[in-house]
Amino acid sequence: MFGELEGTRLHAVLIVACGLCFSMFGYDQGVVGGFINNPVFLSTIGNPNPTIQGLVVSIYDIGCMMGCGITAIYGLQLGRPRCVLIGCIIVIAGAIGQIANYHLAQMIVFRVLTGTGTGMISSTVPVWLSETSSARTRGRNIAMQFAVVLSGNVTAYWVNYGMSFVHSSAAFRFPLALQIPYVLIAGLIVMKLPETPRVLYYKGREREGDHELCRLRGYRGIITENATILSEKERIVQSIEFERANTSDEPIWRVLFWDNSHIRNSRRLFIVSTLQALQQLGGCNVIAYYQTTLFRTSVGLSEDTAKLVAGFSALCYFAGTLPPIYLVEKIGRRKLLIWGAAGCGLSMLVFTVLLATATGTQAGGWAAASMIFVFEFTVGSSWVSGVWIYSPEISPLRWRHLDNSLAIMSQWAFTFLTVMMAPTAIANTGYKIYILFTIITFLQIPFVYFLCPETAGKSLEELDLMFAKCEALEAEHSGNMSITDGYNLSVDQMSPEKKA
């Protein structure tokens, strides 16, 4: 069925399949945190103490890190669709184990297994979309995925809210079962979707690469008869040759952390990993995971009111992911991240001041709650999608699966750190923990301004050239090589945005 699709229809099916995977990603992030205090669930796993409860929620992130590690090692060998398909199968196995849970150890093991599948999916989907999208739609296509991530998160919250009135094990088994339809449907679709032309060309499968590139661009003829598609192929092949010519036989650790070649992979990896870490250290997932607890303990709302307000806060978070679908290509990645960090920092600052000075008053509590809504909308409209778009864009083809996996591993590591420490920090320090989030959020601004060049409107091959250009030109002046050796982009070959 899907083998006959091409052009816009093929892209639409690919986006739907990835969207289902990322809906599950968002749903999984929120589902266990929503029923972690349910008496029936706690009784089932032996009534553990609050620390172990936090572990049950956050151990998922350790599984996600493991999944990213698998993709980092085998991502290029397996290919993009196969990584996603294997991730879907692992998630289904983990979900079944959680549904049948009758013991704490069982819950933890299958929570890790589910996270492993999610890690493989989350580290592959942005790369897959980046490599199959055109320069002018790449950011939009990935931004759409993060709108559906938050839709999954919102769905998890409201499903748990509805099931909180059920006083049996269905209150947690039914929400856990809803993980399966997302990845089951996605997996069936992914089985029929193509590998990216870039991976096929890299592996020397030129005929298959030509076929898939023509399918993606909606062209049924021979590639040599279409100058535009042929030019795109030539840029991809030249980029691969440039990477191979400038990749040494140095150990992998040196390529990752001290790359002196013209590819400069270590610089790219540093940027994308730090972006992912800064996103989490700004407190966005602490707010998302513990909204109900935050509204109850920090703001002072009643239990029922806190649950309801948290539900609407989650909807606000989701609404914030919609503007980037348009803005990420219109104003670019840099402005989106910089203005987003400024907005998040200001809202977190006001929230912290209100907690410090207006506790115990109804007006102060609601004013603080309103700042959480502002923070959620702002971070949703900037950093939630922005850093995930940026990571696969600036990574070289040979190391794209590795760099993106390690960057997302960094995200999961700092998610685990912040989510694990949040309940204890909130209980022991009160408003002071939010001072740390405020400082880190403002530090995001200079990092993006000084270290993150704009990527909107540029092809992946142009971005390769942009990162390699400084050192390559230096080498050219010293007589060692020319930037044009095997990698010459004419004005006609550049994307329309670049020519402008």
XYZ file of C-alpha atoms in Angstrom:
500
model
C 0.000 0.000 0.000
C 2.573 2.577 1.145
C 5.130 1.340 -1.374
C 3.250 3.209 -4.099
C 3.122 6.526 -2.272
C 5.361 9.385 -3.298
C 5.850 13.105 -2.817
C 3.418 14.908 -0.513
C 1.424 11.772 0.316
C 4.540 9.846 1.280
C 5.688 12.708 3.508
C 2.217 12.864 5.097
C 2.249 9.135 5.960
C 5.798 9.432 7.319
C 4.766 12.385 9.515
C 1.704 10.471 10.776
C 3.808 7.410 11.689
C 6.398 9.542 13.476
C 3.583 11.516 15.108
C 2.056 8.350 16.558
C 5.476 7.372 17.943
C 5.954 10.778 19.511
C 2.389 10.820 20.882
C 3.325 7.632 22.707
C 6.553 9.333 23.829
C 4.539 12.152 25.426
C 1.922 9.790 26.822
C 4.588 7.583 28.434
C 6.261 10.586 30.046
C 3.092 11.539 31.904
C 1.143 8.345 32.482
C 2.862 6.852 35.562
C 3.310 10.195 37.302
C -0.469 10.620 37.053
C -1.338 7.565 39.167
C 1.815 7.218 41.291
C -0.155 8.245 44.425
C -3.140 5.988 43.665
C -3.724 3.775 46.774
C -4.561 0.679 44.689
C -1.371 1.042 42.640
C 0.759 1.646 45.738
C -0.751 -1.409 47.404
C 0.022 -3.502 44.301
C 3.717 -2.605 44.388
C 4.057 -2.943 48.179
C 3.496 0.657 49.382
C 7.041 1.924 48.770
C 8.386 5.110 50.385
C 8.393 8.461 48.472
C 11.972 7.947 47.264
C 11.095 4.622 45.633
C 7.939 6.167 44.190
C 10.137 8.820 42.556
C 12.359 6.028 41.236
C 9.364 4.259 39.653
C 8.552 7.474 37.747
C 12.098 8.462 36.785
C 13.630 5.020 36.075
C 11.911 5.307 32.699
C 14.519 7.952 31.810
C 17.326 5.454 32.479
C 15.684 3.104 29.975
C 15.484 5.967 27.478
C 19.208 6.573 27.924
C 19.844 2.882 27.201
C 17.742 3.117 24.040
C 19.732 6.156 22.909
C 22.912 4.172 23.529
C 21.681 1.350 21.294
C 20.892 3.840 18.527
C 24.277 5.528 18.961
C 26.044 2.211 18.357
C 23.805 0.556 15.768
C 21.764 3.444 14.310
C 23.552 3.740 10.975
C 23.918 -0.012 10.587
C 20.211 -0.684 11.234
C 18.925 2.359 9.359
C 16.244 4.836 10.413
C 12.996 2.858 9.829
C 14.337 -0.333 11.405
C 15.455 1.519 14.559
C 11.955 2.970 14.947
C 10.307 -0.418 14.302
C 12.483 -2.201 16.880
C 11.713 0.593 19.344
C 7.968 0.093 18.790
C 8.247 -3.657 19.437
C 10.206 -3.056 22.663
C 7.643 -0.505 23.879
C 4.793 -2.983 23.299
C 6.654 -5.671 25.288
C 7.332 -3.224 28.114
C 3.730 -2.003 28.187
C 2.386 -5.564 28.426
C 4.717 -6.232 31.363
C 3.526 -3.092 33.147
C -0.144 -3.916 32.584
C 0.372 -7.363 34.166
C 2.330 -5.860 37.058
C 1.907 -7.312 40.555
C 5.268 -6.430 42.113
C 7.583 -3.414 42.461
C 10.531 -5.146 40.751
C 8.337 -6.147 37.816
C 7.133 -2.561 37.412
C 10.679 -1.199 37.460
C 12.054 -3.765 34.977
C 9.294 -3.245 32.422
C 9.356 0.520 32.954
C 13.039 0.428 31.956
C 12.202 -1.796 28.964
C 9.531 0.634 27.773
C 11.998 3.496 28.171
C 14.563 1.614 26.081
C 12.125 1.426 23.175
C 11.185 5.087 23.604
C 14.873 6.050 23.623
C 15.432 4.312 20.291
C 12.373 6.028 18.816
C 13.073 9.510 20.213
C 16.685 9.512 19.009
C 15.802 8.299 15.501
C 12.615 10.124 14.489
C 14.145 13.664 14.330
C 17.042 12.321 12.242
C 14.677 10.433 9.922
C 12.525 13.516 9.357
C 15.556 15.797 8.903
C 17.014 13.543 6.221
C 13.763 13.117 4.277
C 12.444 16.712 4.463
C 13.401 19.640 2.254
C 15.302 22.600 3.712
C 12.176 24.767 3.856
C 9.956 22.179 5.590
C 12.446 20.383 7.871
C 11.905 22.533 10.956
C 8.133 22.581 10.517
C 7.913 18.801 10.181
C 9.886 18.190 13.384
C 8.030 20.958 15.257
C 4.773 19.163 14.417
C 6.094 16.081 16.217
C 6.473 18.016 19.438
C 2.937 19.297 19.214
C 1.821 15.665 19.215
C 4.282 14.819 22.046
C 2.439 17.288 24.227
C -0.929 16.037 22.980
C 0.117 12.618 24.295
C 1.142 14.182 27.596
C -2.213 15.962 27.870
C -4.053 12.744 27.006
C -2.187 10.902 29.772
C -3.119 13.553 32.301
C -6.832 13.589 31.522
C -7.047 9.785 31.245
C -5.497 9.542 34.710
C -7.786 12.265 36.012
C -10.839 10.335 34.799
C -9.517 7.007 36.114
C -8.789 8.536 39.535
C -12.487 8.034 40.288
C -12.142 4.268 39.666
C -11.282 2.299 42.817
C -9.765 -0.842 41.318
C -6.580 -1.887 39.523
C -8.156 -0.652 36.270
C -7.268 2.832 37.511
C -3.637 2.169 36.509
C -3.838 -0.848 34.173
C -6.125 0.881 31.658
C -3.895 4.007 31.292
C -0.866 1.720 30.855
C -2.684 -0.292 28.167
C -3.277 2.846 26.091
C 0.453 2.957 25.275
C 0.039 0.022 22.913
C -2.299 1.397 20.181
C 0.086 4.278 19.437
C 3.131 2.115 18.668
C 1.190 -0.818 17.212
C -0.302 1.336 14.451
C 2.960 3.252 13.980
C 4.965 0.033 13.689
C 2.665 -1.364 11.011
C 3.068 1.837 8.977
C 6.841 2.102 9.498
C 7.324 -1.394 8.042
C 6.379 0.038 4.639
C 8.244 3.353 4.788
C 11.555 4.046 2.988
C 15.096 4.406 4.254
C 16.540 7.884 3.797
C 18.464 8.458 0.534
C 21.413 9.846 2.513
C 21.884 6.561 4.389
C 21.513 4.538 1.178
C 24.103 6.669 -0.631
C 26.434 6.417 2.364
C 26.189 2.603 2.233
C 26.903 2.584 -1.505
C 23.362 1.551 -2.508
C 23.118 4.209 -5.196
C 20.235 2.759 -7.230
C 18.024 2.419 -4.140
C 19.048 5.919 -3.052
C 18.029 7.333 -6.447
C 14.682 5.557 -6.243
C 13.866 6.789 -2.732
C 15.009 10.343 -3.455
C 12.708 10.467 -6.493
C 9.827 9.052 -4.403
C 10.330 11.644 -1.693
C 10.385 14.461 -4.248
C 7.352 13.096 -6.114
C 9.162 12.324 -9.390
C 8.517 9.099 -11.336
C 11.139 9.418 -14.052
C 14.864 8.745 -14.229
C 16.910 10.871 -11.841
C 19.326 12.023 -14.557
C 16.406 13.627 -16.402
C 15.511 15.933 -13.492
C 18.151 18.611 -12.913
C 16.820 19.667 -9.498
C 16.799 16.182 -7.986
C 20.103 15.296 -9.653
C 21.636 18.427 -8.122
C 20.342 17.397 -4.683
C 21.865 13.945 -5.130
C 25.210 15.445 -6.159
C 25.280 17.657 -3.048
C 24.571 14.642 -0.823
C 27.256 12.524 -2.502
C 29.781 15.372 -2.369
C 29.061 15.822 1.334
C 29.661 12.103 1.964
C 32.936 12.248 0.011
C 34.013 15.351 1.928
C 33.330 13.630 5.269
C 35.235 10.505 4.213
C 38.179 12.528 2.946
C 38.415 14.419 6.220
C 37.743 11.576 8.663
C 40.832 10.047 10.209
C 41.311 6.648 11.801
C 41.415 8.199 15.269
C 39.634 6.423 18.168
C 35.925 7.121 18.494
C 36.403 8.981 21.799
C 38.659 11.484 20.034
C 36.145 12.014 17.216
C 33.501 12.729 19.850
C 35.453 14.896 22.264
C 38.533 16.262 20.496
C 38.011 16.211 16.737
C 40.723 18.212 14.964
C 39.527 17.325 11.463
C 37.681 19.730 9.188
C 34.397 18.020 10.160
C 34.646 19.432 13.720
C 32.256 16.842 15.090
C 33.249 17.415 18.725
C 32.147 21.053 18.523
C 28.797 20.051 17.065
C 28.291 17.356 19.707
C 29.115 19.830 22.485
C 26.520 22.291 21.189
C 23.659 19.816 20.816
C 24.347 17.986 24.094
C 24.549 21.231 26.059
C 21.341 22.527 24.491
C 19.489 19.394 25.601
C 20.969 19.614 29.119
C 20.129 23.319 29.481
C 16.537 22.619 28.454
C 16.096 20.192 31.359
C 18.090 22.189 33.904
C 15.698 25.073 33.263
C 13.023 23.040 35.063
C 10.562 22.355 32.243
C 10.116 18.657 33.033
C 9.981 19.265 36.782
C 6.959 21.480 36.122
C 5.478 18.939 33.675
C 5.976 15.867 35.910
C 4.943 17.392 39.232
C 2.339 19.998 38.298
C -0.250 18.716 40.747
C 2.269 18.501 43.594
C 3.662 21.936 42.720
C 0.240 23.597 42.718
C -0.618 21.907 46.014
C 2.612 22.348 47.995
C 4.276 25.419 46.458
C 1.209 27.455 45.448
C -1.111 26.237 48.211
C -4.148 25.013 46.237
C -6.383 22.202 47.492
C -5.872 18.673 46.128
C -8.886 18.713 43.795
C -8.222 22.272 42.608
C -4.539 21.465 42.037
C -5.464 18.481 39.849
C -7.863 20.553 37.760
C -5.488 23.503 37.370
C -2.654 21.119 36.424
C -4.861 19.683 33.683
C -5.435 23.125 32.179
C -1.730 23.909 32.568
C -0.972 20.812 30.488
C -3.379 22.084 27.818
C -1.553 25.430 27.880
C 1.752 23.578 27.432
C 0.296 21.791 24.402
C -1.036 25.078 22.945
C 2.471 26.502 23.178
C 3.831 23.851 20.799
C 1.587 25.045 17.942
C 3.202 28.451 17.091
C 6.656 26.936 16.312
C 5.145 24.950 13.438
C 4.948 28.325 11.677
C 7.599 30.378 13.501
C 10.545 27.978 13.309
C 10.962 28.613 9.574
C 9.659 32.198 9.636
C 11.945 33.698 12.304
C 14.530 30.917 12.577
C 15.845 28.700 15.366
C 18.102 31.252 17.093
C 15.464 33.910 17.706
C 12.962 31.312 18.834
C 15.405 29.901 21.415
C 16.689 33.280 22.625
C 13.283 34.908 23.047
C 11.921 31.695 24.532
C 14.701 31.620 27.149
C 14.034 35.278 28.013
C 10.297 34.639 28.427
C 10.835 31.473 30.499
C 13.420 33.202 32.683
C 11.167 36.175 33.405
C 8.118 34.028 34.196
C 10.195 31.736 36.455
C 11.675 34.802 38.186
C 8.242 36.304 38.906
C 6.967 32.896 40.055
C 9.893 32.585 42.489
C 9.399 36.107 43.868
C 5.688 35.458 44.410
C 6.420 32.194 46.254
C 8.931 34.013 48.454
C 6.795 37.054 49.257
C 3.122 36.172 48.792
C 2.739 32.699 50.307
C -0.399 32.084 52.310
C -2.562 34.544 50.376
C -5.131 33.462 47.816
C -4.212 36.273 45.430
C -0.518 35.413 45.667
C -1.202 31.723 45.074
C -3.234 32.367 41.937
C -0.706 34.908 40.656
C 2.051 32.292 41.071
C -0.128 29.725 39.285
C -0.591 32.142 36.374
C 3.205 32.388 35.990
C 3.371 28.609 35.590
C 0.879 28.926 32.726
C 3.078 31.614 31.105
C 6.197 29.470 31.594
C 4.523 26.362 30.137
C 3.272 28.200 27.046
C 6.626 29.919 26.465
C 8.803 26.841 26.844
C 6.357 24.885 24.671
C 6.628 27.497 21.931
C 10.431 27.609 21.919
C 12.782 25.152 23.648
C 10.573 22.047 23.563
C 10.850 21.732 19.783
C 13.766 24.073 19.042
C 16.572 21.975 20.522
C 15.251 18.746 18.977
C 15.137 20.386 15.548
C 18.667 21.749 15.916
C 20.429 18.536 16.990
C 20.115 16.439 13.802
C 20.515 19.502 11.557
C 24.077 20.389 12.498
C 25.462 16.847 12.832
C 27.489 15.302 9.957
C 25.894 12.313 8.188
C 28.381 9.707 9.394
C 27.921 10.734 13.037
C 24.335 12.036 12.920
C 22.826 8.972 14.585
C 25.591 9.035 17.208
C 25.535 12.789 17.945
C 21.763 12.958 18.103
C 21.571 9.863 20.321
C 24.185 11.232 22.724
C 22.465 14.630 22.795
C 19.125 13.043 23.637
C 20.881 10.775 26.142
C 22.041 14.006 27.787
C 18.422 15.167 27.832
C 17.234 11.957 29.483
C 20.111 12.016 32.002
C 19.264 15.529 33.167
C 15.554 14.726 33.120
C 16.304 11.844 35.490
C 18.457 14.095 37.666
C 15.946 16.935 37.945
C 12.871 14.720 38.321
C 14.552 12.609 41.017
C 15.743 15.571 43.057
C 12.627 17.750 42.620
C 10.317 16.310 45.334
C 13.044 16.434 47.992
C 14.285 19.857 46.849
C 10.778 21.359 46.851
C 10.048 19.896 50.299
C 13.341 21.072 51.858
C 14.069 24.385 50.138
C 10.663 25.716 49.126
C 10.943 28.572 46.671
C 14.793 28.528 46.644
C 15.010 25.628 44.183
C 13.284 27.819 41.593
C 16.120 30.370 41.891
C 18.416 27.718 40.373
C 15.980 27.116 37.498
C 15.751 30.875 36.907
C 19.536 31.347 36.703
C 20.021 28.408 34.324
C 17.182 29.596 32.088
C 18.814 33.023 31.688
C 22.164 31.328 30.944
C 20.520 29.729 27.901
C 20.506 33.136 26.170
C 24.278 33.736 25.852
C 24.886 30.092 24.981
C 22.561 30.268 21.961
C 23.695 33.760 20.979
C 27.421 32.977 20.886
C 27.532 29.291 19.898
C 24.468 28.412 17.812
C 24.426 29.653 14.184
C 21.130 29.889 12.324
C 20.112 26.763 10.382
C 16.713 27.723 8.941
C 16.410 27.483 5.166
C 19.726 25.659 4.687
C 20.117 22.109 3.445
C 21.932 19.596 5.644
C 24.833 19.699 3.201
C 25.057 23.507 3.420
C 25.176 23.198 7.210
C 28.028 20.716 6.889
C 29.885 23.280 4.802
C 29.096 26.069 7.283
C 30.605 24.179 10.224
C 33.617 22.989 8.228
C 34.241 26.258 6.434
C 36.438 28.137 8.902
C 39.049 25.417 9.340
C 38.861 24.364 5.692
C 39.531 27.907 4.494
C 42.436 28.143 6.915
C 43.819 24.930 5.431
C 43.316 26.319 1.944
C 45.453 29.380 2.751
C 48.205 27.104 4.079
C 48.129 25.097 0.856
C 46.910 21.834 2.365
C 43.527 21.622 0.688
C 40.681 23.572 -0.785
C 37.166 23.777 0.499
C 36.121 23.072 -3.050
C 37.934 19.729 -3.174
C 35.057 17.308 -3.564
C 32.581 19.758 -2.090
C 31.791 22.585 -4.432
C 28.360 24.217 -4.098
C 27.411 26.545 -6.883
C 24.799 29.257 -6.384
C 22.316 27.243 -8.441
C 22.775 24.216 -6.182
C 22.015 26.100 -2.992
C 18.540 26.223 -1.494
C 16.333 29.197 -2.489
C 16.612 30.617 1.027
C 20.420 30.556 0.820
C 20.482 32.299 -2.554
C 18.267 35.068 -1.164
